[in-house]
């Protein structure tokens, strides 16, 4: 995994290291946040998990607020903190790539929490059983939204994400890539947008897993 490059200042879209494409990406992601329904929520356990990731990456904690595990919080606030933190942690790459990279930390961070251990305990070290928990994992974390695992084979699967606004074609790609890495699975995740930003199919392919 690439090294983290923390800085102490909140990012701007100016400076010699930042191109017009950086500004365009950032503007697009800002508009994504604005399109996200104000009623969309995320559980506090995922806010805490994200803040742990930020601290592990060497970036300043974006808030001193305390989050309660099963309480709902505005998803927009979570997305705003995520985007701001990504631009600090990864100042020299595009925000979209930064979202993928920070998303890779989600599964290993969550799986080490008490809630994560309970949620994923039934899967053990089985990659396929863990994939079958996708629906439940998103269901307990975010509203609105649904996830369906279909077309599961020994080497591929499709995860259909619907009405999931949390940067579905970047951050969520990183989430699945991070899960693969945690299981020692060598593979790829390809997002296919199905109309709205929040409706994305994640196409997963991996090399045969030795038993």
PDB file of C-alpha atoms in Angstrom:
ATOM      1  CA  UNK A   1       0.000   0.000   0.000  1.00  0.00           C
ATOM      2  CA  UNK A   2       1.264   3.490  -0.772  1.00  0.00           C
ATOM      3  CA  UNK A   3       2.799   5.620   1.951  1.00  0.00           C
ATOM      4  CA  UNK A   4       0.641   8.316   3.501  1.00  0.00           C
ATOM      5  CA  UNK A   5       1.638  11.911   2.983  1.00  0.00           C
ATOM      6  CA  UNK A   6       0.056  13.947   5.790  1.00  0.00           C
ATOM      7  CA  UNK A   7       0.183  17.717   5.949  1.00  0.00           C
ATOM      8  CA  UNK A   8      -1.033  20.069   8.652  1.00  0.00           C
ATOM      9  CA  UNK A   9      -3.099  22.473   6.582  1.00  0.00           C
ATOM     10  CA  UNK A  10      -6.542  22.119   5.090  1.00  0.00           C
ATOM     11  CA  UNK A  11      -6.174  21.675   1.300  1.00  0.00           C
ATOM     12  CA  UNK A  12      -6.955  24.183  -1.394  1.00  0.00           C
ATOM     13  CA  UNK A  13      -7.239  23.635  -5.119  1.00  0.00           C
ATOM     14  CA  UNK A  14      -4.283  25.941  -5.754  1.00  0.00           C
ATOM     15  CA  UNK A  15      -0.538  25.343  -5.786  1.00  0.00           C
ATOM     16  CA  UNK A  16       2.056  24.024  -8.166  1.00  0.00           C
ATOM     17  CA  UNK A  17       1.394  20.376  -7.276  1.00  0.00           C
ATOM     18  CA  UNK A  18      -2.323  20.554  -8.050  1.00  0.00           C
ATOM     19  CA  UNK A  19      -3.604  20.370 -11.571  1.00  0.00           C
ATOM     20  CA  UNK A  20      -6.860  21.437 -13.157  1.00  0.00           C
ATOM     21  CA  UNK A  21      -7.993  17.816 -13.008  1.00  0.00           C
ATOM     22  CA  UNK A  22      -7.578  17.887  -9.210  1.00  0.00           C
ATOM     23  CA  UNK A  23      -9.862  20.917  -8.986  1.00  0.00           C
ATOM     24  CA  UNK A  24     -12.371  19.310 -11.355  1.00  0.00           C
ATOM     25  CA  UNK A  25     -12.454  16.107  -9.301  1.00  0.00           C
ATOM     26  CA  UNK A  26     -12.871  18.055  -6.091  1.00  0.00           C
ATOM     27  CA  UNK A  27     -15.706  20.142  -7.534  1.00  0.00           C
ATOM     28  CA  UNK A  28     -17.474  16.997  -8.733  1.00  0.00           C
ATOM     29  CA  UNK A  29     -17.195  15.367  -5.309  1.00  0.00           C
ATOM     30  CA  UNK A  30     -18.423  18.556  -3.632  1.00  0.00           C
ATOM     31  CA  UNK A  31     -21.506  18.452  -5.851  1.00  0.00           C
ATOM     32  CA  UNK A  32     -21.953  14.775  -4.925  1.00  0.00           C
ATOM     33  CA  UNK A  33     -22.203  15.783  -1.258  1.00  0.00           C
ATOM     34  CA  UNK A  34     -24.747  18.462  -2.145  1.00  0.00           C
ATOM     35  CA  UNK A  35     -26.873  15.895  -3.999  1.00  0.00           C
ATOM     36  CA  UNK A  36     -26.864  13.513  -1.045  1.00  0.00           C
ATOM     37  CA  UNK A  37     -30.252  13.577   0.728  1.00  0.00           C
ATOM     38  CA  UNK A  38     -30.168  15.495   3.989  1.00  0.00           C
ATOM     39  CA  UNK A  39     -32.100  12.611   5.551  1.00  0.00           C
ATOM     40  CA  UNK A  40     -29.349  10.074   4.759  1.00  0.00           C
ATOM     41  CA  UNK A  41     -27.611   8.766   7.880  1.00  0.00           C
ATOM     42  CA  UNK A  42     -24.692   6.620   8.994  1.00  0.00           C
ATOM     43  CA  UNK A  43     -24.189   4.809  12.306  1.00  0.00           C
ATOM     44  CA  UNK A  44     -21.813   6.271  14.856  1.00  0.00           C
ATOM     45  CA  UNK A  45     -19.667   3.124  14.852  1.00  0.00           C
ATOM     46  CA  UNK A  46     -18.618   3.921  11.294  1.00  0.00           C
ATOM     47  CA  UNK A  47     -17.854   7.520  12.184  1.00  0.00           C
ATOM     48  CA  UNK A  48     -15.568   6.287  14.968  1.00  0.00           C
ATOM     49  CA  UNK A  49     -14.002   3.776  12.591  1.00  0.00           C
ATOM     50  CA  UNK A  50     -13.300   6.532  10.062  1.00  0.00           C
ATOM     51  CA  UNK A  51     -11.733   8.779  12.709  1.00  0.00           C
ATOM     52  CA  UNK A  52      -9.447   5.909  13.726  1.00  0.00           C
ATOM     53  CA  UNK A  53      -8.341   5.615  10.099  1.00  0.00           C
ATOM     54  CA  UNK A  54      -7.580   9.342   9.917  1.00  0.00           C
ATOM     55  CA  UNK A  55      -5.457   9.171  13.052  1.00  0.00           C
ATOM     56  CA  UNK A  56      -3.595   6.085  11.806  1.00  0.00           C
ATOM     57  CA  UNK A  57      -2.782   7.977   8.606  1.00  0.00           C
ATOM     58  CA  UNK A  58      -1.168  10.788  10.577  1.00  0.00           C
ATOM     59  CA  UNK A  59      -3.784  13.443   9.774  1.00  0.00           C
ATOM     60  CA  UNK A  60      -5.392  15.741  12.357  1.00  0.00           C
ATOM     61  CA  UNK A  61      -8.670  14.494  13.810  1.00  0.00           C
ATOM     62  CA  UNK A  62     -11.358  16.541  11.996  1.00  0.00           C
ATOM     63  CA  UNK A  63     -13.706  16.744  14.994  1.00  0.00           C
ATOM     64  CA  UNK A  64     -13.670  16.326  18.780  1.00  0.00           C
ATOM     65  CA  UNK A  65     -17.281  15.193  18.741  1.00  0.00           C
ATOM     66  CA  UNK A  66     -18.122  11.873  20.381  1.00  0.00           C
ATOM     67  CA  UNK A  67     -20.148   9.397  18.331  1.00  0.00           C
ATOM     68  CA  UNK A  68     -22.398   6.740  19.846  1.00  0.00           C
ATOM     69  CA  UNK A  69     -22.206   3.315  18.237  1.00  0.00           C
ATOM     70  CA  UNK A  70     -25.822   2.783  17.185  1.00  0.00           C
ATOM     71  CA  UNK A  71     -26.943   6.402  16.893  1.00  0.00           C
ATOM     72  CA  UNK A  72     -27.631   7.831  13.420  1.00  0.00           C
ATOM     73  CA  UNK A  73     -25.632  10.825  12.191  1.00  0.00           C
ATOM     74  CA  UNK A  74     -25.956  12.859   8.963  1.00  0.00           C
ATOM     75  CA  UNK A  75     -24.194  11.079   6.120  1.00  0.00           C
ATOM     76  CA  UNK A  76     -23.339  14.442   4.577  1.00  0.00           C
ATOM     77  CA  UNK A  77     -21.212  15.281   7.633  1.00  0.00           C
ATOM     78  CA  UNK A  78     -19.354  11.987   7.294  1.00  0.00           C
ATOM     79  CA  UNK A  79     -18.762  12.569   3.575  1.00  0.00           C
ATOM     80  CA  UNK A  80     -17.510  16.090   4.224  1.00  0.00           C
ATOM     81  CA  UNK A  81     -15.017  14.886   6.834  1.00  0.00           C
ATOM     82  CA  UNK A  82     -13.923  12.094   4.520  1.00  0.00           C
ATOM     83  CA  UNK A  83     -13.287  14.371   1.557  1.00  0.00           C
ATOM     84  CA  UNK A  84     -11.463  16.997   3.633  1.00  0.00           C
ATOM     85  CA  UNK A  85      -9.291  14.357   5.290  1.00  0.00           C
ATOM     86  CA  UNK A  86      -8.469  12.648   1.995  1.00  0.00           C
ATOM     87  CA  UNK A  87      -7.153  15.894   0.552  1.00  0.00           C
ATOM     88  CA  UNK A  88      -4.883  16.299   3.592  1.00  0.00           C
ATOM     89  CA  UNK A  89      -3.634  12.708   3.756  1.00  0.00           C
ATOM     90  CA  UNK A  90      -3.060  12.417  -0.002  1.00  0.00           C
ATOM     91  CA  UNK A  91      -2.192  15.943  -1.203  1.00  0.00           C
ATOM     92  CA  UNK A  92      -0.415  14.843  -4.375  1.00  0.00           C
ATOM     93  CA  UNK A  93      -3.017  12.568  -5.965  1.00  0.00           C
ATOM     94  CA  UNK A  94      -6.554  13.145  -7.189  1.00  0.00           C
ATOM     95  CA  UNK A  95      -9.307  13.227  -4.554  1.00  0.00           C
ATOM     96  CA  UNK A  96     -11.014  10.313  -6.291  1.00  0.00           C
ATOM     97  CA  UNK A  97      -7.924   8.132  -5.980  1.00  0.00           C
ATOM     98  CA  UNK A  98      -7.541   9.327  -2.398  1.00  0.00           C
ATOM     99  CA  UNK A  99     -11.062   8.148  -1.580  1.00  0.00           C
ATOM    100  CA  UNK A 100     -10.230   4.708  -2.935  1.00  0.00           C
ATOM    101  CA  UNK A 101      -7.060   4.554  -0.853  1.00  0.00           C
ATOM    102  CA  UNK A 102      -8.703   5.589   2.388  1.00  0.00           C
ATOM    103  CA  UNK A 103     -11.577   3.196   1.690  1.00  0.00           C
ATOM    104  CA  UNK A 104      -9.059   0.334   1.775  1.00  0.00           C
ATOM    105  CA  UNK A 105      -8.646   0.904   5.504  1.00  0.00           C
ATOM    106  CA  UNK A 106     -12.331   0.432   6.321  1.00  0.00           C
ATOM    107  CA  UNK A 107     -12.592  -3.355   6.510  1.00  0.00           C
ATOM    108  CA  UNK A 108      -9.398  -3.988   8.533  1.00  0.00           C
ATOM    109  CA  UNK A 109     -10.257  -1.133  10.910  1.00  0.00           C
ATOM    110  CA  UNK A 110     -13.884  -2.181  11.376  1.00  0.00           C
ATOM    111  CA  UNK A 111     -13.080  -5.880  11.718  1.00  0.00           C
ATOM    112  CA  UNK A 112     -10.845  -5.094  14.702  1.00  0.00           C
ATOM    113  CA  UNK A 113     -13.632  -3.335  16.601  1.00  0.00           C
ATOM    114  CA  UNK A 114     -15.981  -5.154  18.971  1.00  0.00           C
ATOM    115  CA  UNK A 115     -18.925  -4.615  16.624  1.00  0.00           C
ATOM    116  CA  UNK A 116     -16.916  -5.737  13.616  1.00  0.00           C
ATOM    117  CA  UNK A 117     -15.745  -8.890  15.352  1.00  0.00           C
ATOM    118  CA  UNK A 118     -19.349  -9.795  16.145  1.00  0.00           C
ATOM    119  CA  UNK A 119     -20.580  -8.960  12.631  1.00  0.00           C
ATOM    120  CA  UNK A 120     -17.881 -10.886  10.778  1.00  0.00           C
ATOM    121  CA  UNK A 121     -17.278 -13.708  13.261  1.00  0.00           C
ATOM    122  CA  UNK A 122     -19.550 -16.137  11.413  1.00  0.00           C
ATOM    123  CA  UNK A 123     -17.418 -15.794   8.282  1.00  0.00           C
ATOM    124  CA  UNK A 124     -14.144 -16.741   9.941  1.00  0.00           C
ATOM    125  CA  UNK A 125     -11.351 -16.521   7.361  1.00  0.00           C
ATOM    126  CA  UNK A 126     -13.601 -17.410   4.428  1.00  0.00           C
ATOM    127  CA  UNK A 127     -13.616 -14.791   1.668  1.00  0.00           C
ATOM    128  CA  UNK A 128     -16.841 -16.108   0.132  1.00  0.00           C
ATOM    129  CA  UNK A 129     -18.697 -16.199   3.466  1.00  0.00           C
ATOM    130  CA  UNK A 130     -17.556 -12.643   4.144  1.00  0.00           C
ATOM    131  CA  UNK A 131     -18.947 -11.550   0.775  1.00  0.00           C
ATOM    132  CA  UNK A 132     -22.274 -13.036   1.776  1.00  0.00           C
ATOM    133  CA  UNK A 133     -22.332 -10.635   4.726  1.00  0.00           C
ATOM    134  CA  UNK A 134     -22.260  -7.597   2.404  1.00  0.00           C
ATOM    135  CA  UNK A 135     -25.988  -6.984   2.580  1.00  0.00           C
ATOM    136  CA  UNK A 136     -26.011  -7.042   6.370  1.00  0.00           C
ATOM    137  CA  UNK A 137     -22.894  -4.878   6.690  1.00  0.00           C
ATOM    138  CA  UNK A 138     -24.382  -2.028   4.639  1.00  0.00           C
ATOM    139  CA  UNK A 139     -27.850  -2.538   6.100  1.00  0.00           C
ATOM    140  CA  UNK A 140     -26.681  -1.901   9.663  1.00  0.00           C
ATOM    141  CA  UNK A 141     -24.467   1.046   8.770  1.00  0.00           C
ATOM    142  CA  UNK A 142     -26.254   3.401   6.400  1.00  0.00           C
ATOM    143  CA  UNK A 143     -29.704   4.619   5.336  1.00  0.00           C
ATOM    144  CA  UNK A 144     -31.065   4.758   2.762  1.00  0.00           C
ATOM    145  CA  UNK A 145     -29.390   2.025   0.789  1.00  0.00           C
ATOM    146  CA  UNK A 146     -29.196  -1.656   0.019  1.00  0.00           C
ATOM    147  CA  UNK A 147     -26.529  -4.099  -1.131  1.00  0.00           C
ATOM    148  CA  UNK A 148     -27.071  -7.380  -2.926  1.00  0.00           C
ATOM    149  CA  UNK A 149     -24.501 -10.041  -3.720  1.00  0.00           C
ATOM    150  CA  UNK A 150     -25.280 -11.806  -6.988  1.00  0.00           C
ATOM    151  CA  UNK A 151     -23.486 -13.992  -9.533  1.00  0.00           C
ATOM    152  CA  UNK A 152     -21.029 -15.348  -6.949  1.00  0.00           C
ATOM    153  CA  UNK A 153     -18.578 -17.848  -8.456  1.00  0.00           C
ATOM    154  CA  UNK A 154     -15.206 -19.206  -7.371  1.00  0.00           C
ATOM    155  CA  UNK A 155     -13.473 -16.293  -9.089  1.00  0.00           C
ATOM    156  CA  UNK A 156     -15.961 -13.427  -9.342  1.00  0.00           C
ATOM    157  CA  UNK A 157     -19.031 -11.723  -7.925  1.00  0.00           C
ATOM    158  CA  UNK A 158     -21.183  -8.649  -8.381  1.00  0.00           C
ATOM    159  CA  UNK A 159     -22.270  -6.397  -5.539  1.00  0.00           C
ATOM    160  CA  UNK A 160     -25.246  -4.208  -6.423  1.00  0.00           C
ATOM    161  CA  UNK A 161     -25.274  -1.017  -4.359  1.00  0.00           C
ATOM    162  CA  UNK A 162     -28.504   0.970  -4.556  1.00  0.00           C
ATOM    163  CA  UNK A 163     -29.225   4.376  -3.009  1.00  0.00           C
ATOM    164  CA  UNK A 164     -25.863   4.303  -1.243  1.00  0.00           C
ATOM    165  CA  UNK A 165     -24.496   7.830  -1.479  1.00  0.00           C
ATOM    166  CA  UNK A 166     -21.160   7.520   0.287  1.00  0.00           C
ATOM    167  CA  UNK A 167     -18.918   7.990  -2.807  1.00  0.00           C
ATOM    168  CA  UNK A 168     -20.069   4.706  -4.284  1.00  0.00           C
ATOM    169  CA  UNK A 169     -17.688   4.504  -7.256  1.00  0.00           C
ATOM    170  CA  UNK A 170     -14.517   5.382  -5.304  1.00  0.00           C
ATOM    171  CA  UNK A 171     -14.665   5.024  -1.521  1.00  0.00           C
ATOM    172  CA  UNK A 172     -16.796   1.866  -1.707  1.00  0.00           C
ATOM    173  CA  UNK A 173     -14.405   0.426  -4.306  1.00  0.00           C
ATOM    174  CA  UNK A 174     -11.614   0.924  -1.791  1.00  0.00           C
ATOM    175  CA  UNK A 175     -13.681  -0.782   0.913  1.00  0.00           C
ATOM    176  CA  UNK A 176     -13.900  -3.943  -1.186  1.00  0.00           C
ATOM    177  CA  UNK A 177     -10.236  -3.727  -2.226  1.00  0.00           C
ATOM    178  CA  UNK A 178      -9.265  -3.473   1.446  1.00  0.00           C
ATOM    179  CA  UNK A 179     -11.377  -6.511   2.284  1.00  0.00           C
ATOM    180  CA  UNK A 180      -9.616  -8.455  -0.463  1.00  0.00           C
ATOM    181  CA  UNK A 181      -6.224  -7.437   0.891  1.00  0.00           C
ATOM    182  CA  UNK A 182      -7.222  -8.499   4.410  1.00  0.00           C
ATOM    183  CA  UNK A 183      -8.002 -11.988   3.143  1.00  0.00           C
ATOM    184  CA  UNK A 184      -4.908 -12.229   0.965  1.00  0.00           C
ATOM    185  CA  UNK A 185      -7.074 -12.274  -2.160  1.00  0.00           C
ATOM    186  CA  UNK A 186      -5.471 -10.974  -5.360  1.00  0.00           C
ATOM    187  CA  UNK A 187      -8.120  -9.324  -7.490  1.00  0.00           C
ATOM    188  CA  UNK A 188      -9.772  -6.209  -8.850  1.00  0.00           C
ATOM    189  CA  UNK A 189     -12.906  -4.165  -8.208  1.00  0.00           C
ATOM    190  CA  UNK A 190     -14.530  -2.336 -11.111  1.00  0.00           C
ATOM    191  CA  UNK A 191     -17.442   0.100 -10.565  1.00  0.00           C
ATOM    192  CA  UNK A 192     -20.246   0.401 -13.122  1.00  0.00           C
ATOM    193  CA  UNK A 193     -22.652   3.284 -12.476  1.00  0.00           C
ATOM    194  CA  UNK A 194     -26.291   2.433 -13.127  1.00  0.00           C
ATOM    195  CA  UNK A 195     -27.870   5.821 -13.802  1.00  0.00           C
ATOM    196  CA  UNK A 196     -27.699   7.737 -10.525  1.00  0.00           C
ATOM    197  CA  UNK A 197     -24.440   8.339  -8.667  1.00  0.00           C
ATOM    198  CA  UNK A 198     -25.715   6.280  -5.758  1.00  0.00           C
ATOM    199  CA  UNK A 199     -26.540   3.196  -7.857  1.00  0.00           C
ATOM    200  CA  UNK A 200     -23.369   1.296  -8.698  1.00  0.00           C
ATOM    201  CA  UNK A 201     -22.492  -2.312  -9.472  1.00  0.00           C
ATOM    202  CA  UNK A 202     -19.122  -3.398  -8.129  1.00  0.00           C
ATOM    203  CA  UNK A 203     -17.678  -6.144 -10.326  1.00  0.00           C
ATOM    204  CA  UNK A 204     -15.197  -8.240  -8.357  1.00  0.00           C
ATOM    205  CA  UNK A 205     -12.743 -10.662  -9.927  1.00  0.00           C
ATOM    206  CA  UNK A 206      -9.975 -12.579  -8.179  1.00  0.00           C
ATOM    207  CA  UNK A 207      -7.436 -15.295  -8.701  1.00  0.00           C
ATOM    208  CA  UNK A 208      -8.316 -18.819  -7.527  1.00  0.00           C
ATOM    209  CA  UNK A 209      -8.069 -19.082  -3.754  1.00  0.00           C
ATOM    210  CA  UNK A 210      -5.997 -22.021  -2.427  1.00  0.00           C
ATOM    211  CA  UNK A 211      -7.822 -24.053   0.167  1.00  0.00           C
TER     212      UNK A 211
END
